[in-house]
XYZ file of C-alpha atoms in Angstrom:
614
model
C -0.978 -68.575 -11.500
C 0.076 -67.506 -7.690
C 2.175 -70.198 -7.266
C 4.323 -69.405 -10.381
C 4.070 -66.257 -9.443
C 5.492 -66.708 -6.222
C 8.299 -69.076 -7.591
C 9.493 -66.627 -10.446
C 9.925 -63.647 -8.159
C 13.509 -63.356 -6.817
C 13.751 -63.154 -2.961
C 14.389 -59.108 -1.797
C 18.095 -58.579 -1.310
C 19.197 -57.457 2.078
C 19.614 -53.655 2.332
C 23.378 -52.757 1.696
C 25.540 -49.823 3.665
C 27.167 -47.353 1.739
C 31.065 -47.432 1.422
C 32.830 -44.077 2.238
C 35.958 -43.446 0.712
C 37.002 -41.250 3.516
C 40.556 -39.927 1.648
C 37.834 -38.564 -1.214
C 35.423 -37.127 0.967
C 38.478 -35.182 2.647
C 39.690 -33.842 -0.633
C 35.847 -33.091 -1.351
C 36.000 -30.770 1.791
C 39.128 -29.832 1.087
C 38.286 -28.450 -2.876
C 34.558 -27.595 -2.422
C 33.748 -27.159 1.082
C 36.122 -25.165 2.485
C 37.796 -22.184 1.334
C 41.161 -22.913 2.849
C 42.871 -25.307 5.202
C 42.964 -23.009 8.079
C 39.366 -23.939 8.859
C 40.586 -26.901 10.907
C 41.791 -24.936 13.810
C 38.461 -23.135 13.920
C 36.844 -26.532 13.775
C 38.801 -28.131 16.426
C 38.074 -24.582 18.569
C 34.729 -24.909 17.771
C 34.289 -28.626 19.347
C 36.507 -27.522 21.741
C 34.088 -24.310 22.915
C 31.082 -26.318 22.721
C 32.221 -29.054 24.700
C 33.084 -26.575 27.275
C 29.019 -24.623 26.668
C 27.751 -28.330 27.134
C 29.289 -29.354 30.197
C 28.867 -25.713 31.892
C 24.672 -26.301 31.098
C 25.142 -29.227 33.244
C 27.592 -27.810 35.777
C 27.530 -24.342 36.195
C 30.740 -23.702 37.857
C 32.728 -25.692 35.630
C 36.228 -24.595 34.282
C 35.862 -23.124 30.843
C 39.324 -23.568 29.656
C 41.086 -24.633 26.031
C 44.398 -24.883 25.179
C 46.825 -25.619 22.245
C 49.871 -26.605 22.274
C 51.914 -26.756 18.952
C 54.430 -29.312 18.330
C 53.895 -31.365 21.548
C 54.128 -34.614 22.599
C 53.531 -36.044 18.906
C 56.319 -33.725 17.286
C 58.441 -37.174 16.979
C 56.587 -38.280 13.559
C 56.419 -34.502 12.124
C 54.390 -31.209 12.842
C 52.181 -31.868 15.713
C 49.546 -30.210 17.862
C 47.727 -30.539 20.947
C 44.295 -29.219 21.461
C 42.944 -29.679 25.357
C 39.778 -28.520 26.598
C 37.629 -28.962 30.120
C 34.402 -29.948 28.613
C 32.100 -32.153 28.699
C 33.838 -35.036 27.387
C 32.950 -38.743 25.578
C 32.238 -42.073 26.977
C 33.154 -44.987 24.846
C 29.872 -45.740 23.356
C 29.626 -41.579 22.273
C 33.009 -42.310 20.777
C 31.457 -45.123 18.540
C 28.645 -43.440 17.941
C 29.923 -39.787 17.027
C 33.309 -39.915 16.103
C 33.569 -42.694 14.181
C 30.061 -42.013 12.422
C 30.684 -39.253 9.554
C 28.013 -36.774 9.511
C 27.152 -37.241 13.140
C 27.351 -34.946 15.560
C 27.455 -34.456 19.513
C 25.519 -31.869 19.561
C 22.245 -34.492 18.932
C 23.352 -36.290 22.251
C 20.928 -37.586 24.512
C 21.105 -35.057 27.741
C 22.921 -32.230 25.574
C 19.875 -30.728 23.770
C 19.429 -28.170 26.372
C 22.683 -26.215 25.636
C 22.261 -26.651 21.623
C 21.181 -23.426 20.887
C 24.402 -21.964 22.323
C 26.644 -24.155 20.113
C 28.781 -22.715 17.421
C 28.541 -25.854 15.023
C 25.049 -27.456 14.069
C 26.244 -29.657 10.848
C 28.329 -32.773 12.723
C 31.236 -32.420 10.131
C 33.787 -32.331 13.254
C 37.033 -33.553 13.434
C 36.480 -35.009 9.948
C 37.723 -31.308 8.821
C 41.142 -31.682 10.723
C 42.245 -34.329 8.162
C 42.715 -31.787 5.693
C 46.106 -31.279 7.345
C 46.627 -34.606 9.315
C 46.898 -37.800 8.207
C 46.522 -38.888 11.893
C 44.171 -37.788 14.356
C 44.679 -39.231 18.204
C 41.424 -38.135 20.930
C 41.806 -38.933 24.525
C 38.573 -38.447 26.292
C 37.019 -38.738 29.902
C 33.155 -37.912 30.606
C 31.918 -34.928 32.916
C 28.665 -37.251 32.749
C 29.870 -40.555 33.828
C 33.186 -39.173 35.387
C 33.671 -43.048 37.025
C 33.886 -44.508 33.461
C 37.659 -44.699 32.170
C 39.382 -42.358 29.421
C 38.741 -43.340 26.548
C 41.189 -43.145 23.508
C 40.045 -43.017 19.553
C 42.920 -42.970 16.870
C 42.047 -42.547 12.950
C 43.817 -42.127 9.901
C 43.077 -40.361 6.722
C 42.833 -44.161 4.906
C 39.612 -44.675 7.046
C 40.855 -46.600 9.496
C 40.547 -46.340 13.330
C 41.213 -48.024 16.706
C 39.279 -47.650 20.203
C 40.436 -48.707 23.694
C 39.999 -47.523 27.069
C 42.877 -45.681 29.133
C 44.170 -46.043 32.775
C 42.763 -43.031 35.080
C 45.720 -41.219 34.819
C 45.942 -40.644 31.425
C 43.191 -38.199 31.643
C 42.401 -37.610 35.466
C 39.690 -34.301 35.103
C 37.052 -34.587 32.725
C 37.563 -33.164 29.239
C 39.373 -33.697 25.702
C 42.713 -33.759 23.856
C 43.310 -33.612 20.417
C 46.347 -34.893 18.786
C 46.903 -33.790 14.988
C 50.273 -35.041 13.430
C 50.579 -33.273 9.823
C 50.023 -35.141 6.801
C 53.032 -34.346 3.765
C 53.011 -30.964 3.060
C 50.559 -29.500 5.611
C 53.304 -28.889 8.102
C 53.138 -25.182 7.793
C 49.402 -25.082 9.405
C 50.512 -26.644 12.814
C 53.614 -24.431 13.153
C 53.532 -22.525 16.293
C 53.350 -19.006 14.605
C 50.717 -20.254 12.098
C 48.218 -21.691 14.941
C 48.906 -18.430 17.154
C 48.056 -16.178 14.678
C 44.591 -18.398 13.506
C 43.753 -18.798 16.950
C 43.583 -14.753 17.479
C 41.550 -14.143 14.463
C 39.157 -17.074 14.895
C 38.822 -16.758 18.294
C 39.533 -13.419 19.680
C 35.965 -12.999 21.099
C 34.872 -16.302 22.248
C 33.735 -15.757 26.137
C 36.228 -18.548 27.559
C 40.001 -18.888 28.650
C 41.747 -20.031 25.287
C 45.372 -19.871 25.396
C 48.201 -21.110 22.704
C 50.976 -21.998 25.117
C 50.752 -19.214 27.497
C 49.450 -16.672 24.715
C 46.071 -15.374 25.038
C 43.971 -15.932 22.692
C 40.821 -14.092 23.587
C 40.431 -9.829 23.858
C 37.949 -8.941 25.666
C 35.389 -7.436 25.799
C 35.575 -6.416 22.067
C 36.600 -3.027 21.449
C 33.316 -1.721 20.388
C 31.886 -2.994 24.070
C 34.937 -1.353 26.230
C 34.278 1.748 28.560
C 36.114 4.889 27.200
C 36.947 7.595 29.593
C 35.588 10.285 26.643
C 33.920 9.799 22.882
C 37.394 11.160 21.598
C 39.086 8.658 23.205
C 36.630 5.459 21.555
C 37.083 6.982 18.142
C 40.769 6.626 18.435
C 40.902 3.203 20.189
C 38.354 2.359 17.411
C 40.295 3.667 14.550
C 43.273 1.874 15.575
C 41.467 -1.563 15.850
C 40.072 -0.708 12.015
C 43.537 -0.240 11.116
C 44.786 -3.590 12.373
C 41.831 -5.573 11.192
C 41.022 -3.603 8.155
C 44.376 -2.073 6.853
C 42.510 1.784 6.636
C 41.849 4.585 8.876
C 38.148 5.137 8.950
C 36.820 8.410 8.403
C 33.997 7.736 11.476
C 32.866 4.171 12.875
C 29.061 3.842 13.772
C 27.524 1.515 16.332
C 25.740 -0.967 15.335
C 24.685 -2.733 18.186
C 20.916 -4.176 17.896
C 20.253 -6.139 21.192
C 16.782 -7.377 19.998
C 18.358 -8.967 17.424
C 21.200 -10.351 18.976
C 23.910 -7.725 17.339
C 27.166 -6.214 18.583
C 29.392 -4.515 16.378
C 30.777 -1.679 14.763
C 31.043 -0.046 10.806
C 33.924 1.760 9.594
C 32.943 4.185 6.929
C 36.052 3.877 4.573
C 38.358 6.866 3.696
C 38.478 6.903 -0.130
C 35.504 6.561 -2.654
C 34.527 2.951 -4.108
C 32.156 1.779 -6.964
C 28.518 0.777 -5.584
C 29.108 -2.648 -7.286
C 32.282 -3.429 -5.208
C 30.951 -6.087 -2.872
C 31.630 -5.095 0.819
C 33.479 -8.038 2.672
C 32.501 -7.784 6.560
C 33.671 -9.706 9.625
C 31.109 -11.816 11.071
C 31.440 -13.658 14.149
C 29.163 -16.240 15.657
C 29.057 -16.293 19.656
C 32.427 -15.262 19.453
C 34.012 -17.506 16.988
C 35.071 -15.711 13.072
C 32.467 -16.903 10.917
C 33.506 -15.029 7.538
C 35.582 -12.026 6.672
C 33.560 -12.253 3.826
C 30.164 -11.533 4.366
C 28.813 -9.790 1.702
C 24.792 -9.827 2.045
C 24.883 -8.253 5.808
C 23.679 -4.734 4.797
C 21.924 -2.863 2.281
C 23.386 -2.428 -1.252
C 23.311 1.280 -0.921
C 26.017 1.139 2.444
C 28.692 0.089 0.157
C 30.801 2.738 1.989
C 31.511 0.956 5.342
C 33.057 -2.441 6.490
C 31.155 -3.988 9.299
C 32.846 -6.430 12.229
C 30.145 -7.602 14.384
C 29.454 -10.828 16.595
C 25.955 -12.332 16.522
C 23.905 -15.341 18.339
C 20.664 -14.983 15.578
C 22.170 -15.632 12.270
C 22.524 -19.020 10.126
C 25.682 -20.478 9.385
C 26.012 -22.116 5.914
C 27.485 -25.776 5.846
C 30.733 -24.818 5.634
C 30.017 -22.181 8.426
C 32.177 -19.514 6.126
C 28.884 -17.777 4.891
C 25.705 -16.756 6.194
C 22.312 -18.342 5.119
C 19.714 -16.405 3.656
C 16.635 -16.315 5.618
C 14.342 -14.251 7.309
C 16.805 -13.281 9.898
C 19.194 -12.321 8.265
C 16.746 -10.085 5.970
C 15.566 -8.587 9.022
C 19.134 -8.002 10.790
C 19.957 -6.419 7.232
C 16.941 -3.959 7.732
C 18.291 -3.142 11.408
C 22.159 -2.510 10.492
C 20.955 -0.155 7.627
C 18.906 1.824 10.053
C 21.694 2.428 12.413
C 23.700 3.788 9.245
C 20.432 5.955 8.275
C 20.399 7.103 11.661
C 23.866 8.163 12.334
C 23.567 9.842 8.822
C 20.784 11.806 9.712
C 22.549 12.775 13.292
C 25.086 14.088 11.476
C 22.997 16.194 9.468
C 21.627 17.828 12.630
C 24.211 18.201 14.788
C 27.730 17.362 13.220
C 27.548 19.184 9.823
C 31.313 19.201 9.566
C 31.915 15.534 9.889
C 28.726 15.434 7.271
C 30.320 17.396 4.501
C 33.677 15.283 5.255
C 31.632 12.323 4.622
C 29.932 13.516 1.620
C 32.858 14.541 0.016
C 33.802 11.386 -0.324
C 30.615 8.731 -0.065
C 28.048 11.046 -1.596
C 27.166 8.492 -4.143
C 26.185 5.877 -1.442
C 23.859 8.683 0.472
C 22.131 9.238 -3.146
C 21.524 5.800 -3.633
C 19.733 5.672 -0.324
C 17.964 8.701 -0.768
C 16.357 7.869 -4.413
C 14.258 5.364 -2.279
C 13.847 7.200 1.038
C 11.853 10.672 0.550
C 12.969 11.218 4.454
C 16.382 10.851 3.529
C 15.825 12.810 0.210
C 14.346 15.429 2.569
C 16.929 15.546 5.197
C 19.918 15.662 2.743
C 18.784 18.527 0.306
C 21.019 21.141 2.051
C 24.134 18.718 2.060
C 24.271 16.554 -0.908
C 26.626 18.268 -3.957
C 25.205 18.202 -7.522
C 27.485 19.823 -10.548
C 25.513 22.505 -11.813
C 25.959 25.816 -13.818
C 25.840 27.587 -10.992
C 29.134 25.425 -9.532
C 29.030 22.435 -7.385
C 25.471 23.323 -5.352
C 23.015 21.218 -3.264
C 19.542 20.730 -4.556
C 18.263 22.949 -2.026
C 20.263 25.948 -3.046
C 19.716 25.422 -6.517
C 16.265 25.491 -6.055
C 16.256 28.518 -4.173
C 17.832 30.298 -6.959
C 16.127 29.081 -9.885
C 12.316 29.245 -10.242
C 12.528 26.252 -12.744
C 15.013 23.629 -11.877
C 16.240 22.438 -15.519
C 18.131 19.234 -15.365
C 19.885 17.013 -18.520
C 19.466 13.015 -18.391
C 23.224 12.329 -19.838
C 26.646 14.127 -19.065
C 26.943 14.836 -22.784
C 23.410 16.628 -23.186
C 24.546 18.857 -19.944
C 27.958 19.502 -21.894
C 26.275 20.831 -24.832
C 23.832 23.241 -23.185
C 25.489 24.369 -20.020
C 27.717 27.150 -21.447
C 25.168 28.546 -23.413
C 22.127 27.962 -20.849
C 24.410 29.728 -18.467
C 25.150 32.649 -20.410
C 21.047 32.868 -21.167
C 20.370 32.900 -17.357
C 19.071 29.301 -17.616
C 20.302 27.366 -14.656
C 21.332 23.497 -15.468
C 22.006 20.644 -13.222
C 23.634 17.777 -14.505
C 21.312 14.713 -14.270
C 23.894 12.593 -16.000
C 25.293 11.067 -13.164
C 24.646 7.810 -10.944
C 21.168 8.558 -9.348
C 21.379 12.479 -9.986
C 18.617 12.576 -12.830
C 16.210 10.589 -10.118
C 17.041 12.697 -7.155
C 16.381 15.724 -8.975
C 12.717 14.298 -10.537
C 11.876 13.025 -6.545
C 12.607 17.420 -5.611
C 8.730 18.193 -6.059
C 7.943 15.783 -3.425
C 9.459 16.225 -0.687
C 9.931 20.493 -1.683
C 6.449 21.181 -2.600
C 6.129 23.967 -4.864
C 9.501 23.134 -6.961
C 9.303 22.940 -10.628
C 11.306 20.441 -12.416
C 11.765 20.302 -16.345
C 14.187 18.485 -18.553
C 16.475 20.485 -20.769
C 16.201 19.601 -24.224
C 17.549 20.891 -27.712
C 13.949 22.886 -28.588
C 14.399 24.586 -25.135
C 18.025 25.625 -25.501
C 17.250 27.083 -29.352
C 13.646 28.668 -27.968
C 15.847 30.793 -25.783
C 18.222 31.995 -28.452
C 17.760 35.423 -30.008
C 16.326 35.183 -33.718
C 18.606 36.781 -36.564
C 16.932 39.962 -38.122
C 14.979 38.442 -41.320
C 16.749 40.692 -43.641
C 20.124 39.878 -42.384
C 19.231 36.010 -42.629
C 17.412 36.581 -45.720
C 20.960 37.959 -47.242
C 22.697 34.854 -46.008
C 20.570 32.136 -47.775
C 23.346 31.458 -50.189
C 25.658 30.438 -47.172
C 22.854 28.692 -45.250
C 21.860 26.525 -47.996
C 25.491 25.488 -48.819
C 25.609 24.347 -44.789
C 22.761 22.685 -44.764
C 23.335 20.832 -47.914
C 26.868 19.567 -46.140
C 25.362 18.206 -42.998
C 21.911 16.732 -44.401
C 23.892 13.523 -44.872
C 24.759 13.487 -41.348
C 20.974 13.647 -39.956
C 22.221 17.602 -39.290
C 20.013 20.661 -39.537
C 21.891 24.180 -39.818
C 20.081 27.178 -37.946
C 21.551 31.030 -37.700
C 21.091 32.256 -33.887
C 22.239 35.264 -32.317
C 23.747 34.224 -28.664
C 26.436 34.941 -25.601
C 28.875 34.147 -24.722
C 30.897 35.250 -28.236
C 33.679 33.104 -28.164
C 31.218 30.194 -28.858
C 30.961 29.696 -32.805
C 29.036 27.195 -33.061
C 26.329 24.731 -30.299
C 25.504 21.259 -31.630
C 22.164 19.965 -29.992
C 20.541 16.825 -30.059
C 18.428 14.716 -28.073
C 17.885 11.101 -27.492
C 15.373 10.347 -30.152
C 17.558 12.286 -32.968
C 20.568 10.021 -31.654
C 17.760 7.023 -31.947
C 17.144 8.233 -35.787
C 21.145 8.307 -36.314
C 21.530 5.209 -35.305
C 18.530 3.842 -37.255
C 19.822 5.392 -40.352
C 22.975 3.335 -40.399
C 21.327 0.465 -40.237
C 19.091 1.334 -43.082
C 22.301 1.480 -44.977
C 23.228 -1.671 -44.177
C 19.193 -3.065 -44.764
C 17.807 -4.606 -47.882
C 15.770 -2.599 -50.364
C 12.519 -3.492 -49.031
C 13.423 -2.462 -45.641
C 15.249 0.571 -46.613
C 12.323 1.833 -48.348
C 10.465 1.193 -44.965
C 12.689 2.905 -42.747
C 13.219 6.151 -45.299
C 9.344 6.445 -45.269
C 9.708 6.726 -41.189
C 12.647 8.744 -41.510
C 10.708 11.926 -42.884
C 9.320 13.043 -40.057
C 11.924 11.942 -36.965
C 14.060 14.157 -34.983
C 17.004 15.371 -36.526
C 20.062 16.963 -35.082
C 21.200 21.068 -35.646
C 24.173 22.900 -35.695
C 23.231 26.433 -34.331
C 25.730 28.732 -35.854
C 26.398 32.065 -33.685
C 25.775 35.335 -35.933
C 27.538 37.331 -33.249
C 30.970 35.089 -33.759
C 33.397 37.020 -35.961
C 34.403 33.490 -37.471
C 31.205 32.598 -38.133
C 31.005 36.045 -39.754
C 34.141 35.704 -42.113
C 32.665 32.258 -42.995
C 29.193 33.073 -43.826
C 30.863 35.868 -46.471
C 32.930 33.205 -48.077
C 32.084 32.876 -52.256
C 33.378 29.505 -53.055
C 30.480 27.161 -52.149
C 33.083 24.121 -51.781
C 35.121 26.376 -49.113
C 31.766 26.856 -47.274
C 31.177 23.523 -47.002
C 34.753 22.550 -45.558
C 34.620 24.955 -43.102
C 30.868 24.284 -41.771
C 32.439 20.724 -41.418
C 35.024 21.961 -39.515
C 32.445 24.186 -36.977
C 30.378 20.714 -36.528
C 33.260 18.942 -35.685
C 34.478 21.615 -33.085
C 31.157 21.796 -31.704
C 30.711 18.039 -31.641
C 34.301 18.305 -29.383
C 33.586 20.977 -27.449
C 30.111 18.716 -26.072
C 32.677 15.945 -25.605
C 30.408 13.372 -27.357
C 31.336 10.045 -28.620
C 32.506 10.244 -32.288
C 30.618 8.020 -34.774
C 32.922 6.692 -38.108
C 30.941 9.282 -40.133
C 31.861 12.082 -37.715
C 35.639 10.951 -37.483
C 35.831 10.692 -41.471
C 34.178 14.504 -41.408
C 36.448 15.558 -39.084
C 39.879 14.109 -40.902
C 38.423 15.220 -44.565
C 37.934 18.648 -42.761
C 41.412 19.026 -41.571
C 42.650 17.923 -44.911
C 40.320 20.354 -46.713
C 41.925 23.235 -44.529
C 44.975 22.457 -44.914
C 44.573 22.016 -48.922
C 43.018 25.543 -48.704
C 45.736 27.067 -47.154
C 48.304 25.908 -48.979
C 46.525 27.039 -52.098
C 45.982 30.305 -50.800
C 49.948 30.357 -50.237
C 50.738 29.168 -53.744
C 48.395 31.972 -54.951
C 50.411 34.637 -53.252
C-alpha cells in the first residue's frame, strides 16, 4: 500500500519566482500610490540625503553635498537630469542586491543600521519611482566603505532590463553617487530646469545639508520659526510674509508649535476669515527636513480648524507613499500636544491681550466654542469673550448672566425668532441657542458659574408671561374666537387671546418640537390606511398643538374681531396666521403655503367686492 501510494504521488514542483512586469508596476505607482509625478524628485533628494546621512554616521567630517543639474550631459537623448551626492555610495554587490531587487532598501544594508533612524526613506521603493518620469536611469556610484573598489555603473530601462559594469577610477574619483535620468515620452516638463528648481525648493527647503540646483540654493535655514528676530513685531512681520508665500494669505496671528519633547518644530497661522468646521485643513509636514505632505488632515484636533500649520518632525511615521502620516499612538500624542499649544495661546490672549482676542473671536468664535463645550476650563476662560445672540444684543454669557436672574434660551433659531420680540417686551432675556454649539454651552454654564439658573424657553413659558384679557371682553368675542379656532383647527393650531407688547405685533405663532412632531405625524396619518388612521387619531387627541396668540391691544386685531361675517373672519385669521409664520421665518409646509395663497386671494376678493358695492 505504501509502495503504491508512493508511486502514485507526483514529485513536488520546485519553487517558482514571481515575474515582475516593471511597466505595470510603474503604472501602479503613478496612478495609485503617488498623487503626482513630482514625487520622483523627492525620491531622488531622499536617496541622496540618506546616503549623506549614512556616510556621516561613520565619517562625521564627510562632505554633505547634493547637486542637481537639469539638462545635463545626457540631454542629447531628450530632457535629462543629473543628481550628485557625496554620500555612502554603493559597491558592485550592493548594486546587484539593492538596485536590481524591487522592494529591497539600502537602509537594511549591513553597516548602515546605526544611521537608520535618521533616514527619510523606510520602504525601499527608491529609484523605482523615477520610472514615473524617466525611460532610462543610469547610476554611477563609488562606495565610501570600500574606497579601493572601482566605481560601478547600473543602467536600467523601463522595460525591466538593466546592465551592470565597473568603470575606471576617473569616472567617479570620490565616494558618492550620480543618478542620470532621461525623460520618457510626455514627461519632459518634469525635468525642465525651472520645474526642478521649484520642486527642489518645495521638497527640500528645510534639509540639513547643502542642496543646490546648479548654483541656486535650495535650502533656507534656519526655518522661519527658528530664526532670531530683533523684536516680537519683527517676528510677526517675517512670519506673515512666510505665510503669504506658503499659503497665500496674511494671517491674523501666528502660534509657536515647537514641542521639543515630541520632536516637533513649527508654526500655526490663524486664518483671516471664517471657514466651515467641516472643511478639513491641509497642513504642511516636513519629515527630518523633507516635505512629506501638504495635506496632513489629522495633525490637529478637529476644533482647531481655524489654523494652517507648517512644521518639521523627526518622530512621526509616514505611510508607504510617504505622502501622508501614519495614524498611530505617536500621531495621537502629537495631536494632543499641538492642541495644547493652541489652547495656551488662546488663554494667553485672554489674560494679556484682549484686543487681539476680540479680533480673533470676531472671525473664529465657532472654533473656540467647539473647544469650550468639551473643556470646562476653556469655557470658564472664554465666558467674558465668546459672543452670543441675545434679546439684549450681542453679548457674552458672563454679561448676559449678570443682567438676568434666569438665563433663558431656545434650542433653535426658529423658536428664538418666534419669542424674542415678545419676550424682550415682557422683560424676559433670551439667548438664541440655535446656532452651532450655543445651546450646549448655555446648558454647561452652571458648571463653570455656580448659582446660575438656566432654563429652556418654550411656548408655555412665553404664554404665561402674556397678560390675560378681561373675562367679560373675551366672552364678548366668543363668536369671533370660535370662528378663528374652526379655521385653524385643521392645521393643528389653537387660537388664544392675550394682551401684550409691542402693540405693533398683531399675532404670535408659538409651537414647540413636540407640536411640530405632531404635525408631521398628522401628515403621515393622512396617507395611512384605515387601521393606522384610527390608531394615530386616538393618539392625537392629547398631543401638544401649536397656538396663534392674538394681541388684543393691536388695533388691527380689534377691527378683525368686530367683523360680522364668519367667512371674512376665517380669511382674516388665515392672514394673521400666515403673517405670524413669516415673521418667525419658519419654513412653510405645503399646507401653510396653500393657506397663504388662499388668504391672499380671499382678501383680494373681499377688497374688490367692497369696491363693486360702492
